[in-house]
């Protein structure tokens, strides 16, 4: 997969650096790790390095997939140290905070058995992501999540000042945000306990993250309406990066489901093209929109890991072309990375001809 991405000119891959108490768990129980699985993560980092790909590594899931915050709460409850069985106690329970800090320290100070480099010193790692899609719905004010982000981002920086750090947000505007009614997909989005600008503006957060899933957020809009909203959503967050945050904004997940009733492959290409065009225009104008990450990129024989958003680019020549054209366009604006030269020069030159 890393080889395939490199050949298309891709430069950064976002993936999980967690798996808590589920099949092939990395963390079996609080502070107890499976060395075999840790070596697999070592291997991923070493392979990324070999292929000139850098990694955004996410440290925990808000969702239940691969354990997530639910598993941390379950551990604390089983050990009799939890103050609440609420899922959201992950963010405020002192015992659970200690569990998570111990996990973070173990990962950041891990010495890769293949490269001999500690993760916190490894330039192959582009950034750490605190948590995938954090929500704390028991406190819609956002104060609980904000306090957790402040504490955990400061803790990460106390161990590793060499790497960038992001939160892992979806991008929703909270109840105190002036964009809560105009920028959000619907009214519910302001009550999830997260707030894009407030969460991202902290000095310990180096860049902001946004996800783009209009068909997941809306159930009564047609494709054209969803496409229009997604473009507006992206531009709104790039504007926030320029004016409020003064930081890069990365769209770390985006996709269109093939399970939609009216789905056609051409729709997905139109959606992908819109996202890539917005990013290209941002790069050309030196604005804050700084990168986009497909959810999710796969190769053959990975069907059991796929979902309705996954793409195998070369199965659809028009999709493959969109991705390689974006690599060429961005290389023209920003210059080629040394790791891209071998692959990108060839297909960009043939495109000019």
mmCIF file of C-alpha atoms in Angstrom:
data_model
loop_
_atom_site.group_PDB
_atom_site.id
_atom_site.type_symbol
_atom_site.label_atom_id
_atom_site.label_comp_id
_atom_site.label_asym_id
_atom_site.label_seq_id
_atom_site.Cartn_x
_atom_site.Cartn_y
_atom_site.Cartn_z
ATOM 1 C CA UNK A 1 0.000 0.000 0.000
ATOM 2 C CA UNK A 2 2.843 2.378 0.884
ATOM 3 C CA UNK A 3 4.608 1.507 -2.368
ATOM 4 C CA UNK A 4 1.413 2.136 -4.355
ATOM 5 C CA UNK A 5 0.878 5.497 -2.648
ATOM 6 C CA UNK A 6 4.457 6.576 -3.310
ATOM 7 C CA UNK A 7 4.116 5.696 -6.994
ATOM 8 C CA UNK A 8 1.115 8.072 -7.185
ATOM 9 C CA UNK A 9 3.083 10.911 -5.632
ATOM 10 C CA UNK A 10 1.450 10.710 -2.193
ATOM 11 C CA UNK A 11 3.680 11.852 0.666
ATOM 12 C CA UNK A 12 1.874 11.362 4.005
ATOM 13 C CA UNK A 13 -0.280 8.492 5.306
ATOM 14 C CA UNK A 14 -2.538 8.735 8.367
ATOM 15 C CA UNK A 15 -3.012 5.524 10.309
ATOM 16 C CA UNK A 16 -3.689 4.141 13.788
ATOM 17 C CA UNK A 17 -0.987 3.739 16.440
ATOM 18 C CA UNK A 18 -3.448 2.045 18.791
ATOM 19 C CA UNK A 19 -5.431 -1.154 19.230
ATOM 20 C CA UNK A 20 -6.810 -1.577 22.725
ATOM 21 C CA UNK A 21 -7.928 -5.014 23.957
ATOM 22 C CA UNK A 22 -9.424 -6.118 20.638
ATOM 23 C CA UNK A 23 -8.143 -8.732 18.150
ATOM 24 C CA UNK A 24 -4.361 -8.429 17.787
ATOM 25 C CA UNK A 25 -4.361 -5.720 20.484
ATOM 26 C CA UNK A 26 -1.284 -3.556 20.908
ATOM 27 C CA UNK A 27 -2.347 -2.651 24.475
ATOM 28 C CA UNK A 28 -3.789 -5.766 26.115
ATOM 29 C CA UNK A 29 -4.611 -4.036 29.402
ATOM 30 C CA UNK A 30 -3.458 -0.744 30.950
ATOM 31 C CA UNK A 31 0.325 -0.629 30.640
ATOM 32 C CA UNK A 32 0.596 -4.165 29.219
ATOM 33 C CA UNK A 33 1.630 -4.443 25.566
ATOM 34 C CA UNK A 34 1.987 -7.225 23.019
ATOM 35 C CA UNK A 35 5.565 -7.051 21.747
ATOM 36 C CA UNK A 36 4.647 -8.917 18.552
ATOM 37 C CA UNK A 37 2.094 -6.243 17.647
ATOM 38 C CA UNK A 38 4.488 -3.434 18.609
ATOM 39 C CA UNK A 39 7.007 -4.944 16.193
ATOM 40 C CA UNK A 40 4.329 -4.805 13.500
ATOM 41 C CA UNK A 41 3.973 -1.055 14.133
ATOM 42 C CA UNK A 42 7.783 -0.773 14.000
ATOM 43 C CA UNK A 43 7.594 -2.508 10.614
ATOM 44 C CA UNK A 44 4.954 -0.076 9.317
ATOM 45 C CA UNK A 45 7.179 2.884 10.245
ATOM 46 C CA UNK A 46 10.265 1.265 8.716
ATOM 47 C CA UNK A 47 8.387 0.488 5.472
ATOM 48 C CA UNK A 48 7.020 4.023 5.312
ATOM 49 C CA UNK A 49 10.571 5.320 5.621
ATOM 50 C CA UNK A 50 11.775 2.981 2.883
ATOM 51 C CA UNK A 51 9.062 4.264 0.534
ATOM 52 C CA UNK A 52 9.507 7.959 1.306
ATOM 53 C CA UNK A 53 6.121 8.218 3.035
ATOM 54 C CA UNK A 54 5.648 10.039 6.348
ATOM 55 C CA UNK A 55 3.005 9.111 8.931
ATOM 56 C CA UNK A 56 0.364 10.829 11.003
ATOM 57 C CA UNK A 57 -0.128 8.430 13.913
ATOM 58 C CA UNK A 58 -3.356 8.594 15.901
ATOM 59 C CA UNK A 59 -3.127 7.599 19.574
ATOM 60 C CA UNK A 60 -6.697 6.597 20.525
ATOM 61 C CA UNK A 61 -10.187 6.333 19.068
ATOM 62 C CA UNK A 62 -13.271 8.186 20.245
ATOM 63 C CA UNK A 63 -15.241 5.401 18.535
ATOM 64 C CA UNK A 64 -15.362 1.781 19.705
ATOM 65 C CA UNK A 65 -13.401 0.387 16.758
ATOM 66 C CA UNK A 66 -10.103 -1.056 18.038
ATOM 67 C CA UNK A 67 -11.108 -0.450 21.665
ATOM 68 C CA UNK A 68 -11.203 3.319 21.863
ATOM 69 C CA UNK A 69 -12.211 5.410 24.863
ATOM 70 C CA UNK A 70 -14.906 2.833 25.730
ATOM 71 C CA UNK A 71 -12.195 0.247 26.447
ATOM 72 C CA UNK A 72 -10.301 2.629 28.739
ATOM 73 C CA UNK A 73 -13.492 3.257 30.734
ATOM 74 C CA UNK A 74 -14.159 -0.490 30.893
ATOM 75 C CA UNK A 75 -10.662 -1.178 32.240
ATOM 76 C CA UNK A 76 -11.044 1.419 34.980
ATOM 77 C CA UNK A 77 -14.517 0.142 35.879
ATOM 78 C CA UNK A 78 -13.310 -3.474 36.076
ATOM 79 C CA UNK A 79 -10.414 -2.464 38.300
ATOM 80 C CA UNK A 80 -12.741 -0.530 40.599
ATOM 81 C CA UNK A 81 -11.007 2.810 40.093
ATOM 82 C CA UNK A 82 -13.494 4.508 37.768
ATOM 83 C CA UNK A 83 -15.604 7.384 39.083
ATOM 84 C CA UNK A 84 -18.235 6.868 36.371
ATOM 85 C CA UNK A 85 -19.189 4.250 33.790
ATOM 86 C CA UNK A 86 -19.973 7.006 31.277
ATOM 87 C CA UNK A 87 -18.067 6.759 28.033
ATOM 88 C CA UNK A 88 -17.077 10.392 28.397
ATOM 89 C CA UNK A 89 -15.349 9.754 31.746
ATOM 90 C CA UNK A 90 -12.367 8.973 29.484
ATOM 91 C CA UNK A 91 -11.887 12.732 29.354
ATOM 92 C CA UNK A 92 -12.165 13.557 33.068
ATOM 93 C CA UNK A 93 -11.511 10.462 35.190
ATOM 94 C CA UNK A 94 -8.030 10.814 36.839
ATOM 95 C CA UNK A 95 -7.299 7.059 36.626
ATOM 96 C CA UNK A 96 -8.180 6.921 32.929
ATOM 97 C CA UNK A 97 -6.072 9.991 32.230
ATOM 98 C CA UNK A 98 -3.147 8.171 33.852
ATOM 99 C CA UNK A 99 -3.810 5.087 31.711
ATOM 100 C CA UNK A 100 -3.738 7.186 28.576
ATOM 101 C CA UNK A 101 -0.632 9.152 29.556
ATOM 102 C CA UNK A 102 1.189 5.901 30.248
ATOM 103 C CA UNK A 103 0.168 4.649 26.813
ATOM 104 C CA UNK A 104 1.326 7.850 25.110
ATOM 105 C CA UNK A 105 4.692 7.772 26.885
ATOM 106 C CA UNK A 106 5.224 4.106 25.956
ATOM 107 C CA UNK A 107 4.515 4.768 22.273
ATOM 108 C CA UNK A 108 6.519 7.990 21.986
ATOM 109 C CA UNK A 109 9.592 6.505 23.684
ATOM 110 C CA UNK A 110 9.409 3.154 21.850
ATOM 111 C CA UNK A 111 12.686 2.236 20.106
ATOM 112 C CA UNK A 112 11.975 0.776 16.677
ATOM 113 C CA UNK A 113 13.602 -2.666 16.432
ATOM 114 C CA UNK A 114 14.179 -2.253 12.681
ATOM 115 C CA UNK A 115 15.619 1.275 12.593
ATOM 116 C CA UNK A 116 16.974 1.670 16.133
ATOM 117 C CA UNK A 117 15.273 5.090 16.355
ATOM 118 C CA UNK A 118 12.897 6.087 19.137
ATOM 119 C CA UNK A 119 9.530 7.147 17.751
ATOM 120 C CA UNK A 120 9.882 10.627 19.238
ATOM 121 C CA UNK A 121 13.130 11.093 17.272
ATOM 122 C CA UNK A 122 11.971 9.526 13.997
ATOM 123 C CA UNK A 123 11.570 11.964 11.070
ATOM 124 C CA UNK A 124 9.388 9.391 9.285
ATOM 125 C CA UNK A 125 6.633 10.361 11.718
ATOM 126 C CA UNK A 126 5.054 13.549 10.410
ATOM 127 C CA UNK A 127 2.751 14.175 13.382
ATOM 128 C CA UNK A 128 0.864 12.747 16.335
ATOM 129 C CA UNK A 129 -2.913 12.899 16.491
ATOM 130 C CA UNK A 130 -4.331 12.889 20.036
ATOM 131 C CA UNK A 131 -7.652 11.180 19.291
ATOM 132 C CA UNK A 132 -9.742 10.274 16.261
ATOM 133 C CA UNK A 133 -12.962 12.343 16.080
ATOM 134 C CA UNK A 134 -13.290 13.421 19.741
ATOM 135 C CA UNK A 135 -16.785 14.079 21.044
ATOM 136 C CA UNK A 136 -17.885 14.651 24.648
ATOM 137 C CA UNK A 137 -21.660 14.822 24.394
ATOM 138 C CA UNK A 138 -22.248 14.844 28.158
ATOM 139 C CA UNK A 139 -20.706 18.329 28.225
ATOM 140 C CA UNK A 140 -21.898 20.241 25.136
ATOM 141 C CA UNK A 141 -20.266 23.421 26.493
ATOM 142 C CA UNK A 142 -16.963 21.939 25.324
ATOM 143 C CA UNK A 143 -15.131 22.682 28.582
ATOM 144 C CA UNK A 144 -14.420 19.034 29.454
ATOM 145 C CA UNK A 145 -12.911 18.189 26.068
ATOM 146 C CA UNK A 146 -10.966 21.460 25.967
ATOM 147 C CA UNK A 147 -9.402 20.701 29.361
ATOM 148 C CA UNK A 148 -8.426 17.197 28.167
ATOM 149 C CA UNK A 149 -6.876 18.545 24.945
ATOM 150 C CA UNK A 150 -4.881 21.131 26.913
ATOM 151 C CA UNK A 151 -3.540 18.526 29.349
ATOM 152 C CA UNK A 152 -2.756 15.820 26.795
ATOM 153 C CA UNK A 153 -1.214 18.093 24.172
ATOM 154 C CA UNK A 154 1.032 19.602 26.856
ATOM 155 C CA UNK A 155 1.969 16.084 28.003
ATOM 156 C CA UNK A 156 2.878 14.970 24.458
ATOM 157 C CA UNK A 157 5.029 18.080 23.993
ATOM 158 C CA UNK A 158 6.796 17.406 27.300
ATOM 159 C CA UNK A 159 8.051 14.124 25.829
ATOM 160 C CA UNK A 160 8.401 15.046 22.156
ATOM 161 C CA UNK A 161 9.041 18.594 20.925
ATOM 162 C CA UNK A 162 10.328 17.449 17.528
ATOM 163 C CA UNK A 163 7.021 16.401 15.987
ATOM 164 C CA UNK A 164 3.887 18.246 14.994
ATOM 165 C CA UNK A 165 0.699 17.601 16.959
ATOM 166 C CA UNK A 166 -2.957 17.822 15.982
ATOM 167 C CA UNK A 167 -6.157 17.008 17.860
ATOM 168 C CA UNK A 168 -8.022 14.804 15.335
ATOM 169 C CA UNK A 169 -11.185 16.912 15.053
ATOM 170 C CA UNK A 170 -14.069 16.510 12.622
ATOM 171 C CA UNK A 171 -14.335 20.291 12.419
ATOM 172 C CA UNK A 172 -17.698 21.075 14.043
ATOM 173 C CA UNK A 173 -18.270 24.530 15.522
ATOM 174 C CA UNK A 174 -19.294 24.611 19.201
ATOM 175 C CA UNK A 175 -22.072 26.548 20.979
ATOM 176 C CA UNK A 176 -19.879 29.624 21.568
ATOM 177 C CA UNK A 177 -18.725 29.841 17.953
ATOM 178 C CA UNK A 178 -20.255 32.496 15.677
ATOM 179 C CA UNK A 179 -20.290 29.830 12.930
ATOM 180 C CA UNK A 180 -22.383 27.339 14.945
ATOM 181 C CA UNK A 181 -25.516 28.060 12.875
ATOM 182 C CA UNK A 182 -23.998 29.055 9.529
ATOM 183 C CA UNK A 183 -20.997 26.718 9.298
ATOM 184 C CA UNK A 184 -22.219 23.433 10.784
ATOM 185 C CA UNK A 185 -24.080 20.795 8.764
ATOM 186 C CA UNK A 186 -27.092 20.829 11.136
ATOM 187 C CA UNK A 187 -28.040 22.060 14.620
ATOM 188 C CA UNK A 188 -26.865 18.846 16.382
ATOM 189 C CA UNK A 189 -23.254 19.523 15.405
ATOM 190 C CA UNK A 190 -22.883 22.348 17.951
ATOM 191 C CA UNK A 191 -23.748 20.014 20.860
ATOM 192 C CA UNK A 192 -21.030 17.363 20.513
ATOM 193 C CA UNK A 193 -18.629 18.920 23.028
ATOM 194 C CA UNK A 194 -16.043 19.890 20.403
ATOM 195 C CA UNK A 195 -15.305 23.287 18.890
ATOM 196 C CA UNK A 196 -12.990 23.593 15.910
ATOM 197 C CA UNK A 197 -11.392 26.981 16.560
ATOM 198 C CA UNK A 198 -11.297 26.770 20.347
ATOM 199 C CA UNK A 199 -9.780 23.262 20.310
ATOM 200 C CA UNK A 200 -7.236 24.076 17.602
ATOM 201 C CA UNK A 201 -5.982 27.488 18.733
ATOM 202 C CA UNK A 202 -3.901 26.136 21.636
ATOM 203 C CA UNK A 203 -0.155 26.783 21.348
ATOM 204 C CA UNK A 204 0.509 23.055 21.823
ATOM 205 C CA UNK A 205 -1.544 22.223 18.696
ATOM 206 C CA UNK A 206 0.484 22.733 15.511
ATOM 207 C CA UNK A 207 -2.137 22.245 12.819
ATOM 208 C CA UNK A 208 -5.891 21.792 12.644
ATOM 209 C CA UNK A 209 -7.703 18.756 11.269
ATOM 210 C CA UNK A 210 -11.094 18.497 9.554
ATOM 211 C CA UNK A 211 -13.154 15.599 8.158
ATOM 212 C CA UNK A 212 -15.510 15.872 5.199
ATOM 213 C CA UNK A 213 -18.473 13.447 5.113
ATOM 214 C CA UNK A 214 -21.549 15.300 3.823
ATOM 215 C CA UNK A 215 -23.487 12.102 3.068
ATOM 216 C CA UNK A 216 -22.899 10.892 6.632
ATOM 217 C CA UNK A 217 -24.073 14.187 8.134
ATOM 218 C CA UNK A 218 -27.150 14.756 5.954
ATOM 219 C CA UNK A 219 -30.000 12.393 5.174
ATOM 220 C CA UNK A 220 -32.355 14.685 3.290
ATOM 221 C CA UNK A 221 -30.092 16.414 0.785
ATOM 222 C CA UNK A 222 -29.407 15.355 -2.765
ATOM 223 C CA UNK A 223 -25.893 14.926 -4.119
ATOM 224 C CA UNK A 224 -25.675 18.451 -5.578
ATOM 225 C CA UNK A 225 -26.669 20.016 -2.250
ATOM 226 C CA UNK A 226 -24.142 17.891 -0.367
ATOM 227 C CA UNK A 227 -21.394 18.803 -2.822
ATOM 228 C CA UNK A 228 -22.185 22.495 -2.386
ATOM 229 C CA UNK A 229 -22.111 22.185 1.404
ATOM 230 C CA UNK A 230 -18.796 20.271 1.393
ATOM 231 C CA UNK A 231 -17.109 23.008 -0.658
ATOM 232 C CA UNK A 232 -18.468 25.689 1.690
ATOM 233 C CA UNK A 233 -17.361 23.615 4.730
ATOM 234 C CA UNK A 234 -13.803 23.359 3.436
ATOM 235 C CA UNK A 235 -13.525 27.045 2.552
ATOM 236 C CA UNK A 236 -14.896 28.010 5.970
ATOM 237 C CA UNK A 237 -12.144 26.044 7.742
ATOM 238 C CA UNK A 238 -9.410 27.348 5.453
ATOM 239 C CA UNK A 239 -10.654 30.843 6.318
ATOM 240 C CA UNK A 240 -10.400 29.918 10.029
ATOM 241 C CA UNK A 241 -6.828 28.762 9.486
ATOM 242 C CA UNK A 242 -5.939 32.011 7.741
ATOM 243 C CA UNK A 243 -7.694 34.474 10.042
ATOM 244 C CA UNK A 244 -8.190 32.883 13.461
ATOM 245 C CA UNK A 245 -5.701 30.085 13.952
ATOM 246 C CA UNK A 246 -2.780 31.236 11.775
ATOM 247 C CA UNK A 247 -2.066 27.529 11.292
ATOM 248 C CA UNK A 248 -2.248 24.940 8.507
ATOM 249 C CA UNK A 249 -5.529 23.045 8.123
ATOM 250 C CA UNK A 250 -5.397 19.427 6.956
ATOM 251 C CA UNK A 251 -8.484 17.579 5.748
ATOM 252 C CA UNK A 252 -7.438 14.294 7.315
ATOM 253 C CA UNK A 253 -10.470 12.249 6.205
ATOM 254 C CA UNK A 254 -12.846 12.692 3.308
ATOM 255 C CA UNK A 255 -15.032 10.353 1.315
ATOM 256 C CA UNK A 256 -18.353 9.572 -0.337
ATOM 257 C CA UNK A 257 -20.177 6.347 0.479
ATOM 258 C CA UNK A 258 -20.995 3.830 -2.243
ATOM 259 C CA UNK A 259 -23.944 2.716 -0.081
ATOM 260 C CA UNK A 260 -25.987 5.815 -0.888
ATOM 261 C CA UNK A 261 -29.244 4.982 -2.683
ATOM 262 C CA UNK A 262 -28.381 7.153 -5.691
ATOM 263 C CA UNK A 263 -24.641 6.389 -5.727
ATOM 264 C CA UNK A 264 -22.823 6.403 -9.062
ATOM 265 C CA UNK A 265 -19.027 6.149 -9.456
ATOM 266 C CA UNK A 266 -19.048 9.465 -11.330
ATOM 267 C CA UNK A 267 -20.407 11.161 -8.190
ATOM 268 C CA UNK A 268 -17.451 10.005 -6.151
ATOM 269 C CA UNK A 269 -15.046 11.387 -8.758
ATOM 270 C CA UNK A 270 -16.876 14.730 -8.714
ATOM 271 C CA UNK A 271 -16.663 14.815 -4.924
ATOM 272 C CA UNK A 272 -12.964 13.882 -4.873
ATOM 273 C CA UNK A 273 -12.219 16.445 -7.589
ATOM 274 C CA UNK A 274 -13.973 19.174 -5.602
ATOM 275 C CA UNK A 275 -11.882 18.408 -2.502
ATOM 276 C CA UNK A 276 -8.620 18.257 -4.455
ATOM 277 C CA UNK A 277 -9.436 21.467 -6.369
ATOM 278 C CA UNK A 278 -10.086 23.384 -3.138
ATOM 279 C CA UNK A 279 -6.740 22.200 -1.759
ATOM 280 C CA UNK A 280 -4.890 23.042 -4.957
ATOM 281 C CA UNK A 281 -6.306 26.560 -5.023
ATOM 282 C CA UNK A 282 -5.363 26.995 -1.367
ATOM 283 C CA UNK A 283 -1.781 25.872 -2.070
ATOM 284 C CA UNK A 284 -1.535 28.123 -5.127
ATOM 285 C CA UNK A 285 -2.654 31.147 -3.076
ATOM 286 C CA UNK A 286 -0.443 30.171 -0.102
ATOM 287 C CA UNK A 287 -3.481 29.853 2.142
ATOM 288 C CA UNK A 288 -3.822 27.530 5.133
ATOM 289 C CA UNK A 289 -5.501 24.538 3.410
ATOM 290 C CA UNK A 290 -2.460 22.278 3.411
ATOM 291 C CA UNK A 291 -3.318 18.681 2.617
ATOM 292 C CA UNK A 292 -6.005 16.056 2.065
ATOM 293 C CA UNK A 293 -6.237 12.387 3.073
ATOM 294 C CA UNK A 294 -8.596 9.875 1.458
ATOM 295 C CA UNK A 295 -10.638 7.639 3.718
ATOM 296 C CA UNK A 296 -9.563 5.119 2.883
ATOM 297 C CA UNK A 297 -6.852 4.081 0.450
ATOM 298 C CA UNK A 298 -6.528 0.342 -0.213
ATOM 299 C CA UNK A 299 -4.835 -2.131 -2.514
ATOM 300 C CA UNK A 300 -6.030 -5.502 -3.773
ATOM 301 C CA UNK A 301 -6.758 -8.287 -1.261
ATOM 302 C CA UNK A 302 -7.614 -5.837 1.524
ATOM 303 C CA UNK A 303 -11.374 -6.270 1.096
ATOM 304 C CA UNK A 304 -11.979 -7.256 4.716
ATOM 305 C CA UNK A 305 -10.612 -3.885 5.844
ATOM 306 C CA UNK A 306 -12.750 -1.928 3.404
ATOM 307 C CA UNK A 307 -15.929 0.011 4.093
ATOM 308 C CA UNK A 308 -18.304 1.963 1.875
ATOM 309 C CA UNK A 309 -15.823 4.863 1.652
ATOM 310 C CA UNK A 310 -12.681 2.933 0.661
ATOM 311 C CA UNK A 311 -11.074 3.275 -2.749
ATOM 312 C CA UNK A 312 -8.629 1.161 -4.736
ATOM 313 C CA UNK A 313 -7.587 3.976 -7.124
ATOM 314 C CA UNK A 314 -6.533 1.948 -10.178
ATOM 315 C CA UNK A 315 -9.846 0.062 -10.258
ATOM 316 C CA UNK A 316 -11.260 3.293 -11.662
ATOM 317 C CA UNK A 317 -8.900 4.992 -14.161
ATOM 318 C CA UNK A 318 -10.590 8.384 -13.722
ATOM 319 C CA UNK A 319 -9.989 8.258 -9.944
ATOM 320 C CA UNK A 320 -6.366 7.256 -10.456
ATOM 321 C CA UNK A 321 -5.933 10.156 -12.864
ATOM 322 C CA UNK A 322 -7.424 12.638 -10.374
ATOM 323 C CA UNK A 323 -4.894 11.620 -7.725
ATOM 324 C CA UNK A 324 -1.817 11.679 -9.949
ATOM 325 C CA UNK A 325 -2.883 14.999 -11.495
ATOM 326 C CA UNK A 326 -3.140 16.464 -8.006
ATOM 327 C CA UNK A 327 0.396 15.257 -7.233
ATOM 328 C CA UNK A 328 1.625 16.993 -10.394
ATOM 329 C CA UNK A 329 -0.264 20.221 -9.696
ATOM 330 C CA UNK A 330 1.020 20.464 -6.130
ATOM 331 C CA UNK A 331 4.574 19.588 -7.188
ATOM 332 C CA UNK A 332 4.439 22.463 -9.645
ATOM 333 C CA UNK A 333 3.353 24.878 -6.905
ATOM 334 C CA UNK A 334 5.456 23.615 -4.014
ATOM 335 C CA UNK A 335 8.318 21.763 -5.694
ATOM 336 C CA UNK A 336 9.085 18.062 -5.572
ATOM 337 C CA UNK A 337 10.174 16.331 -2.409
ATOM 338 C CA UNK A 338 13.319 14.257 -2.852
ATOM 339 C CA UNK A 339 11.251 11.133 -2.191
ATOM 340 C CA UNK A 340 8.841 12.018 -5.026
ATOM 341 C CA UNK A 341 11.325 12.666 -7.802
ATOM 342 C CA UNK A 342 11.678 9.077 -9.010
ATOM 343 C CA UNK A 343 7.925 8.543 -9.410
ATOM 344 C CA UNK A 344 6.331 11.920 -10.074
ATOM 345 C CA UNK A 345 8.720 13.274 -12.694
ATOM 346 C CA UNK A 346 7.819 10.431 -15.035
ATOM 347 C CA UNK A 347 4.035 10.698 -15.012
ATOM 348 C CA UNK A 348 4.021 14.506 -14.769
ATOM 349 C CA UNK A 349 6.329 14.766 -17.787
ATOM 350 C CA UNK A 350 4.157 12.379 -19.814
ATOM 351 C CA UNK A 351 1.098 14.479 -18.905
ATOM 352 C CA UNK A 352 2.748 17.646 -20.244
ATOM 353 C CA UNK A 353 3.458 15.833 -23.482
#
